[in-house]
Amino acid sequence: MPLAVKDNICTKGIKTSCASLMLDNFHPQYTATVVQRLFGAGMLLVGKTNLDSFGMGSSTVDSTIGPTKNPWTSKSTETSLDDGDFRIAGGSSGGSAAAVASGIVYGALGSDTGGSVRNPAAYCGIVGMRPTYGLFSRHGLIPLTNSTESIGILTQTVEQCTHMLNAVAGHDPLDSTTYHDRKFEKVKLAAEPSVKGLRIGIPQEFHIRGTSEEVIDTWSQIADNLEKEGAIVKEVTLPHLSYTIACYAIINYCDVASNMARYDGIEYGHRADREESTEALFAQTRHEAFNNVVRSRIFAGNYFLLRNNYDQYYVKAAKVRRLIYKDFLKSFNDVDLLLTPVTMSDAPLHSQLSHLDNRRQCEMQDFYTLPANLTGVPAVSVPIKLSDNGLPLSLQLIGRHFDEELLLNTALFLERHCNFPYLVRPVWS
Ligand code: GLN
């Protein structure tokens, strides 16, 4: 089956650029473990896919090779898009989502640091899941952050996602952050999944201003339907949820400042033409090859990491993260899964977002997806129906750590219940 891989995941001998000039000439010497495992399962790599440079973004518009457009645009009921305007594919794994939605590949890999698999999956009308942190190897993933990032899977159906998950999950001796104290049991999908007796939580704090009525209606309609099918739907509270954006931003920028330090023009990647001193070479190389988004995150991260600021920012963010984590654990005493939106609307037009900088765009786009990254729990975006614009609307299920089986069985139930009209139905569907 054909496979596409986000271009921040290493493939031996094949350019892996992170959609940045910095790695435009980078041909890795090894293949990421998850890709290797998919090769072992019989998949064939047909291409590397576009992303926001180094995964920093939620739209796949901040890439050196240009934006990825949402394949649904052409099917949209709007006929008169301004010249050059398009529906965004979401991001940062927008290339992977577009490839799957348009039927080019059976499945694709993305990376999800704050929502980068689920967000484009939602906008492109496909299934996108990030596993429990530590379930998939990150060996060969060029890191954006460390503790919030997982490789994730994008496919058209839940069954395809489960096949890929079963092929890649489990301990990897090359990645010390994968779990080694528990054996991965393959996820089994029920022939007739049911939600009878399942306790589904609706987090009160996920009701925020700015989310479109259509998204809210879809959310409550599906909650009602699940109740009718026998689920116990109840409100839960996650009191520290409003801090997720700020908390994530600090952790992300600090990780970026440190992870990007390796790009200095000496070992690999772009090298500027400045030989008078090593420092001048570093500075010129980084100036030439990082875009503004990457540079500004490095600046902010280094500021937060200054000795005088460290406690006030990084340590505080780590503490707030722990509070958010505890909120989640507590809510999972009362419910088995959470049901939430993934995005605030259907895929926006590029022109609706282009006046906002990358930071503002992420603030708007990542709200619903970030909590799973900060807490390490698995989450999946499932396409539900079409909006009035004729574009996909999706919902998110969030599960307990290592409860991928319940998560995916419930996603399968939703998929059958909704019978979403896919854009393209390839032969393997
Ligand atoms: N939008 C978030 C960011 O830019 C998340 C990106 C991601 O998940 N890779 O950091």
Coordinates of C-alpha atoms and ligand atoms in Angstrom, one line a residue:
M1 CA 0.0 0.0 0.0
P2 CA 1.3 3.5 -0.8
L3 CA 2.6 5.5 2.0
A4 CA 3.5 9.2 2.4
V5 CA 5.7 10.5 5.1
K6 CA 5.9 14.1 6.4
D7 CA 9.2 15.6 5.5
N8 CA 10.5 15.9 9.0
I9 CA 10.7 12.1 9.4
C10 CA 14.0 10.7 8.2
T11 CA 14.2 8.4 5.1
K12 CA 17.6 7.0 4.2
G13 CA 19.1 8.6 1.2
I14 CA 16.0 10.6 0.4
K15 CA 15.9 14.3 1.1
T16 CA 14.3 15.2 4.4
S17 CA 14.1 19.0 4.4
C18 CA 11.6 19.9 7.2
A19 CA 10.3 22.3 4.5
S20 CA 13.2 24.6 5.5
L21 CA 16.1 25.9 3.5
M22 CA 18.3 24.8 6.4
L23 CA 17.9 21.1 5.5
D24 CA 17.3 21.5 1.8
N25 CA 20.4 19.5 1.0
F26 CA 19.9 16.9 3.9
H27 CA 19.9 13.2 3.0
P28 CA 19.6 11.2 6.2
Q29 CA 21.8 8.2 6.7
Y30 CA 19.1 6.1 8.3
T31 CA 15.3 5.6 8.2
A32 CA 13.0 6.4 11.1
T33 CA 11.9 3.3 13.0
V34 CA 8.2 3.8 12.3
V35 CA 8.8 4.1 8.6
Q36 CA 11.0 1.0 8.7
R37 CA 8.3 -0.9 10.5
L38 CA 5.7 0.2 7.8
F39 CA 8.2 -1.0 5.1
G40 CA 8.3 -4.3 7.1
A41 CA 4.5 -4.5 6.9
G42 CA 4.7 -4.1 3.1
M43 CA 4.0 -0.4 2.6
L44 CA 5.9 1.5 -0.1
L45 CA 7.0 5.1 0.2
V46 CA 5.7 7.2 -2.6
G47 CA 6.6 10.6 -1.4
K48 CA 7.5 13.0 1.3
T49 CA 4.9 15.6 2.3
N50 CA 4.8 19.3 2.9
L51 CA 4.7 21.0 6.3
D52 CA 5.2 24.3 8.0
S53 CA 9.0 24.6 8.4
F54 CA 10.1 22.3 11.2
G55 CA 6.4 21.7 12.0
M56 CA 5.9 25.2 13.4
G57 CA 2.4 26.2 12.4
S58 CA -1.2 25.0 12.0
S59 CA -1.9 25.8 8.3
T60 CA 1.0 24.5 6.1
V61 CA 1.5 27.9 4.7
D62 CA 4.9 28.6 6.3
S63 CA 6.9 26.3 4.1
T64 CA 9.8 27.1 1.8
I65 CA 8.0 25.3 -1.1
G66 CA 4.8 27.2 -0.7
P67 CA 1.4 26.3 0.9
T68 CA -0.5 23.0 0.7
K69 CA -4.1 23.6 -0.5
N70 CA -7.0 21.7 0.9
P71 CA -8.2 19.2 -1.8
W72 CA -11.8 20.0 -0.8
T73 CA -11.6 23.5 -2.2
S74 CA -12.7 22.4 -5.6
K75 CA -15.8 20.7 -4.2
S76 CA -16.8 23.6 -2.1
T77 CA -20.1 25.3 -2.8
E78 CA -18.3 28.6 -3.3
T79 CA -17.7 29.2 -6.9
S80 CA -15.9 32.5 -6.9
L81 CA -12.8 32.4 -4.8
D82 CA -10.6 35.5 -5.2
D83 CA -7.6 34.9 -7.4
G84 CA -5.0 32.8 -5.6
D85 CA -7.2 32.2 -2.5
F86 CA -7.8 28.7 -1.2
R87 CA -9.0 26.7 1.7
I88 CA -6.1 25.8 4.0
A89 CA -5.3 22.2 4.5
G90 CA -4.4 22.8 8.2
G91 CA -1.1 21.9 9.6
S92 CA 1.5 21.3 10.2
S93 CA 1.0 17.9 8.6
G94 CA -1.1 19.4 5.8
G95 CA 0.8 17.7 3.0
S96 CA 0.1 14.3 4.5
A97 CA -3.6 15.1 5.1
A98 CA -4.1 16.4 1.5
A99 CA -2.4 13.2 0.1
V100 CA -4.7 10.9 2.0
A101 CA -7.9 12.9 1.5
S102 CA -7.3 13.0 -2.3
G103 CA -6.7 9.3 -2.4
I104 CA -3.1 9.3 -3.5
V105 CA -2.0 7.1 -0.6
Y106 CA -3.5 4.6 1.7
G107 CA -2.0 6.3 4.7
A108 CA 0.5 8.9 5.8
L109 CA 2.7 9.7 8.8
G110 CA 2.7 13.1 10.4
S111 CA 3.9 14.5 13.7
D112 CA 1.7 16.0 16.3
T113 CA 3.3 18.5 18.8
G114 CA 0.2 20.6 19.5
G115 CA -2.3 19.2 17.0
S116 CA -0.5 18.9 13.7
V117 CA -2.0 15.5 12.8
R118 CA -5.5 16.1 14.1
N119 CA -5.9 19.6 12.8
P120 CA -5.2 18.9 9.1
A121 CA -7.1 15.6 9.3
A122 CA -10.1 17.6 10.6
Y123 CA -9.9 20.2 7.8
C124 CA -9.4 17.5 5.1
G125 CA -12.0 15.1 6.3
I126 CA -10.0 12.1 7.2
V127 CA -9.0 10.2 10.4
G128 CA -5.9 11.6 12.2
M129 CA -4.6 10.1 15.4
R130 CA -1.8 10.8 17.9
P131 CA -1.0 7.9 20.2
T132 CA -0.2 7.9 23.8
Y133 CA 3.2 9.6 24.2
G134 CA 5.8 6.9 24.2
L135 CA 3.8 4.3 22.2
F136 CA 5.5 5.2 18.9
S137 CA 9.2 5.5 18.4
R138 CA 10.4 9.0 17.6
H139 CA 13.8 7.8 16.4
G140 CA 14.3 9.5 13.1
L141 CA 11.8 12.2 13.7
I142 CA 13.5 15.6 13.5
P143 CA 12.3 17.1 16.7
L144 CA 10.3 20.3 17.2
T145 CA 9.7 19.7 20.9
N146 CA 10.6 16.8 23.0
S147 CA 7.9 16.0 25.6
T148 CA 4.8 16.9 23.7
E149 CA 5.5 15.5 20.2
S150 CA 4.5 12.1 18.8
I151 CA 4.4 10.7 15.3
G152 CA 0.8 10.2 14.3
I153 CA -1.2 8.5 11.6
L154 CA -3.5 9.9 8.9
T155 CA -5.8 7.6 6.9
Q156 CA -9.3 7.7 5.5
T157 CA -10.8 5.1 7.8
V158 CA -10.4 4.0 11.4
E159 CA -9.6 0.5 10.3
Q160 CA -6.7 1.6 8.1
C161 CA -5.4 3.8 11.0
T162 CA -5.6 0.7 13.3
H163 CA -3.6 -1.4 10.8
M164 CA -0.9 1.2 10.7
L165 CA -0.9 1.7 14.4
N166 CA -0.5 -2.1 15.0
A167 CA 2.5 -2.1 12.6
V168 CA 4.4 0.7 14.2
A169 CA 3.6 0.8 17.9
G170 CA 5.8 -0.6 20.6
H171 CA 9.2 -0.2 22.3
D172 CA 12.2 0.9 20.2
P173 CA 15.6 0.4 21.7
L174 CA 16.7 3.4 19.7
D175 CA 14.3 5.7 21.5
S176 CA 14.5 5.8 25.3
T177 CA 11.2 7.7 25.5
T178 CA 9.3 4.7 24.2
Y179 CA 7.7 2.5 26.9
H180 CA 9.7 -0.6 27.7
D181 CA 7.9 -1.8 30.8
R182 CA 4.7 -2.8 29.0
K183 CA 4.3 -5.0 26.0
F184 CA 2.2 -3.5 23.2
E185 CA -0.9 -5.6 22.7
K186 CA -2.3 -5.1 19.2
V187 CA -5.5 -3.0 19.0
K188 CA -8.5 -5.1 18.1
L189 CA -11.5 -3.6 16.5
A190 CA -14.9 -5.1 17.3
A191 CA -17.1 -6.3 14.4
E192 CA -20.0 -4.4 15.8
P193 CA -18.6 -1.6 18.1
S194 CA -21.0 -0.3 20.6
V195 CA -21.1 2.6 23.0
K196 CA -23.6 1.1 25.5
G197 CA -22.6 2.0 29.0
L198 CA -19.6 4.0 27.8
R199 CA -19.1 7.2 29.9
I200 CA -18.3 10.1 27.6
G201 CA -17.2 13.4 29.1
I202 CA -18.0 16.9 27.6
P203 CA -15.4 19.2 29.1
Q204 CA -17.2 22.4 30.1
E205 CA -14.1 24.6 29.5
F206 CA -14.1 23.6 25.8
H207 CA -17.0 25.9 25.2
I208 CA -15.1 29.0 24.1
R209 CA -16.1 32.1 22.2
G210 CA -15.3 32.2 18.5
T211 CA -16.1 28.5 17.7
S212 CA -18.6 28.4 14.9
E213 CA -22.2 27.5 15.5
E214 CA -21.9 24.6 13.1
V215 CA -19.1 23.1 15.1
I216 CA -21.0 23.6 18.4
D217 CA -24.2 22.1 16.9
T218 CA -22.4 19.1 15.5
W219 CA -20.7 18.5 18.8
S220 CA -24.0 18.6 20.8
Q221 CA -25.9 16.6 18.1
I222 CA -23.3 13.8 18.2
A223 CA -23.3 13.8 22.0
D224 CA -27.1 13.4 21.9
N225 CA -26.9 10.7 19.4
L226 CA -24.3 8.8 21.4
E227 CA -26.6 9.1 24.4
K228 CA -29.5 7.6 22.4
E229 CA -27.2 4.7 21.5
G230 CA -26.7 3.9 25.2
A231 CA -23.7 6.0 26.2
I232 CA -23.7 8.0 29.4
V233 CA -22.8 11.5 28.4
K234 CA -21.9 13.9 31.2
E235 CA -20.2 17.2 31.7
V236 CA -16.7 17.2 33.2
T237 CA -14.5 20.1 34.3
L238 CA -10.9 20.8 33.5
P239 CA -10.3 23.9 35.5
H240 CA -6.8 24.8 34.2
L241 CA -7.6 24.4 30.5
S242 CA -7.4 28.1 29.8
Y243 CA -3.6 28.0 30.5
T244 CA -2.8 25.4 27.8
I245 CA -1.9 27.9 25.1
A246 CA 0.5 29.9 27.2
C247 CA 1.9 26.8 28.9
Y248 CA 2.6 25.1 25.5
A249 CA 4.1 28.2 23.9
I250 CA 6.7 28.5 26.6
I251 CA 7.6 24.8 26.5
N252 CA 7.6 24.8 22.7
Y253 CA 9.8 27.9 22.4
C254 CA 12.3 26.6 25.0
D255 CA 12.5 23.2 23.2
V256 CA 12.9 25.0 19.9
A257 CA 15.7 27.1 21.1
S258 CA 17.6 24.1 22.3
N259 CA 16.7 21.7 19.4
M260 CA 17.6 24.2 16.7
A261 CA 21.0 24.8 18.2
R262 CA 22.3 21.9 16.2
Y263 CA 21.9 23.8 12.9
D264 CA 25.1 25.7 12.7
G265 CA 26.4 25.2 9.2
I266 CA 29.1 22.8 10.3
E267 CA 27.7 19.3 10.6
Y268 CA 24.9 19.2 8.1
G269 CA 22.4 21.4 6.3
H270 CA 22.9 24.8 4.9
R271 CA 26.3 26.5 5.2
A272 CA 26.7 30.2 4.5
D273 CA 29.6 31.6 2.6
R274 CA 31.4 33.2 5.6
E275 CA 34.7 31.9 6.6
E276 CA 36.2 34.7 8.6
S277 CA 35.2 33.2 11.9
T278 CA 33.1 30.3 13.2
E279 CA 30.7 32.7 14.9
A280 CA 30.1 34.6 11.7
L281 CA 29.5 31.4 9.9
F282 CA 26.9 30.3 12.6
A283 CA 25.1 33.6 12.5
Q284 CA 25.0 34.0 8.8
T285 CA 23.9 30.3 8.2
R286 CA 21.0 30.7 10.7
H287 CA 20.1 34.1 9.4
E288 CA 19.9 32.8 5.8
A289 CA 18.2 29.5 6.3
F290 CA 15.6 29.9 9.1
N291 CA 12.4 31.6 8.3
N292 CA 10.9 34.3 10.6
V293 CA 8.7 31.9 12.5
V294 CA 11.6 29.7 13.5
R295 CA 13.9 32.6 14.3
S296 CA 11.3 34.3 16.5
R297 CA 10.7 31.1 18.4
I298 CA 14.4 30.7 19.0
F299 CA 14.6 34.2 20.3
A300 CA 11.6 33.8 22.6
G301 CA 12.9 30.4 23.9
N302 CA 16.3 31.8 24.7
Y303 CA 14.7 34.6 26.6
F304 CA 12.6 32.2 28.7
L305 CA 15.7 30.1 29.3
L306 CA 17.9 33.0 30.6
R307 CA 19.0 32.3 34.1
N308 CA 16.9 35.2 35.5
N309 CA 13.8 34.1 33.7
Y310 CA 14.0 30.4 33.9
D311 CA 11.9 29.9 37.1
Q312 CA 9.4 32.5 36.1
Y313 CA 8.7 31.0 32.7
Y314 CA 9.9 27.4 32.1
V315 CA 9.5 26.1 35.6
K316 CA 6.2 27.8 36.0
A317 CA 5.0 26.3 32.7
A318 CA 6.1 22.9 33.8
K319 CA 4.0 23.3 37.0
V320 CA 1.0 24.5 35.2
R321 CA 1.3 21.6 32.8
R322 CA 1.2 19.3 35.8
L323 CA -2.1 20.9 37.0
I324 CA -3.6 20.3 33.5
Y325 CA -2.4 16.7 33.6
K326 CA -4.0 16.2 37.0
D327 CA -7.3 17.7 35.7
F328 CA -7.3 15.1 33.0
L329 CA -6.5 12.2 35.3
K330 CA -9.3 13.3 37.6
S331 CA -11.8 13.6 34.8
F332 CA -10.9 10.1 33.7
N333 CA -12.0 8.8 37.0
D334 CA -15.6 9.7 36.0
V335 CA -15.6 9.1 32.3
D336 CA -13.9 6.8 29.8
L337 CA -13.4 9.2 26.9
L338 CA -13.8 12.9 26.2
L339 CA -15.7 14.2 23.1
T340 CA -14.7 17.7 21.9
P341 CA -14.3 19.7 18.7
V342 CA -11.0 19.6 16.9
T343 CA -11.1 23.1 15.3
M344 CA -13.2 26.2 15.7
S345 CA -14.7 26.0 12.2
D346 CA -14.4 24.2 8.8
A347 CA -11.2 24.9 6.9
P348 CA -10.7 28.7 6.7
L349 CA -9.8 30.5 3.5
H350 CA -6.2 31.5 3.3
S351 CA -7.3 35.1 3.0
Q352 CA -9.2 34.9 6.4
L353 CA -6.0 34.1 8.2
S354 CA -3.2 35.8 6.2
H355 CA -3.4 39.0 8.3
L356 CA -2.5 37.0 11.4
D357 CA 1.0 36.0 12.2
N358 CA 1.9 32.4 12.9
R359 CA 1.6 32.8 16.6
R360 CA -1.9 34.2 16.5
Q361 CA -3.0 31.6 14.0
C362 CA -1.7 28.8 16.3
E363 CA -3.4 30.4 19.3
M364 CA -6.7 30.1 17.5
Q365 CA -6.2 26.8 15.9
D366 CA -4.5 24.7 18.6
F367 CA -6.9 25.2 21.5
Y368 CA -8.8 22.0 21.2
T369 CA -5.8 19.8 20.3
L370 CA -3.1 21.0 22.7
P371 CA -4.4 19.4 25.9
A372 CA -3.7 15.9 24.6
N373 CA -0.1 16.9 23.9
L374 CA 0.5 18.5 27.3
T375 CA -0.9 15.4 29.0
G376 CA 0.4 12.7 26.7
V377 CA -3.0 11.0 26.2
P378 CA -4.1 9.6 22.8
A379 CA -6.6 11.5 20.7
V380 CA -8.2 11.0 17.3
S381 CA -10.0 13.3 14.9
V382 CA -13.0 11.7 13.1
P383 CA -14.8 13.3 10.2
I384 CA -18.5 13.7 11.0
K385 CA -20.3 15.6 8.2
L386 CA -20.1 18.4 5.7
S387 CA -20.6 22.1 6.7
D388 CA -22.8 24.5 4.9
N389 CA -19.7 25.4 2.8
G390 CA -19.5 21.7 1.7
L391 CA -16.3 21.2 3.8
P392 CA -15.5 18.6 6.4
L393 CA -16.5 19.0 10.0
S394 CA -14.8 16.7 12.5
L395 CA -14.9 15.9 16.2
Q396 CA -12.2 14.7 18.5
L397 CA -12.2 11.8 21.0
I398 CA -9.6 11.9 23.7
G399 CA -8.8 8.7 25.7
R400 CA -6.8 7.5 28.7
H401 CA -3.1 6.7 28.5
F402 CA -2.7 3.5 26.5
D403 CA -6.4 3.1 25.9
E404 CA -6.0 3.2 22.1
E405 CA -8.3 0.2 21.8
L406 CA -11.4 1.9 23.4
L407 CA -10.5 5.2 21.6
L408 CA -10.4 3.5 18.1
N409 CA -13.4 1.3 18.7
T410 CA -15.4 4.4 19.7
A411 CA -14.0 6.2 16.6
L412 CA -15.1 3.3 14.5
F413 CA -18.6 3.5 16.0
L414 CA -18.8 7.2 15.2
E415 CA -17.5 6.6 11.7
R416 CA -20.2 4.0 11.0
H417 CA -22.8 6.2 12.6
C418 CA -21.9 9.3 10.6
N419 CA -21.1 7.7 7.2
F420 CA -19.1 10.7 6.1
P421 CA -19.0 11.3 2.3
Y422 CA -15.3 11.0 1.5
L423 CA -13.9 13.2 -1.2
V424 CA -12.3 10.2 -3.0
R425 CA -12.8 6.5 -2.4
P426 CA -9.6 4.8 -3.5
V427 CA -9.6 1.1 -4.4
W428 CA -8.3 0.1 -1.0
S429 CA -11.3 1.6 0.9
Ligands
GLN1 N1 0.6 24.7 15.9 C1 1.5 24.2 16.9 C2 2.9 24.9 16.7 O1 3.1 25.6 15.8 C3 1.6 22.8 16.8 C4 2.4 22.3 15.6 C5 2.6 20.8 15.6 O2 1.8 20.1 16.2 N2 3.7 20.4 15.0 O3 3.7 24.7 17.5

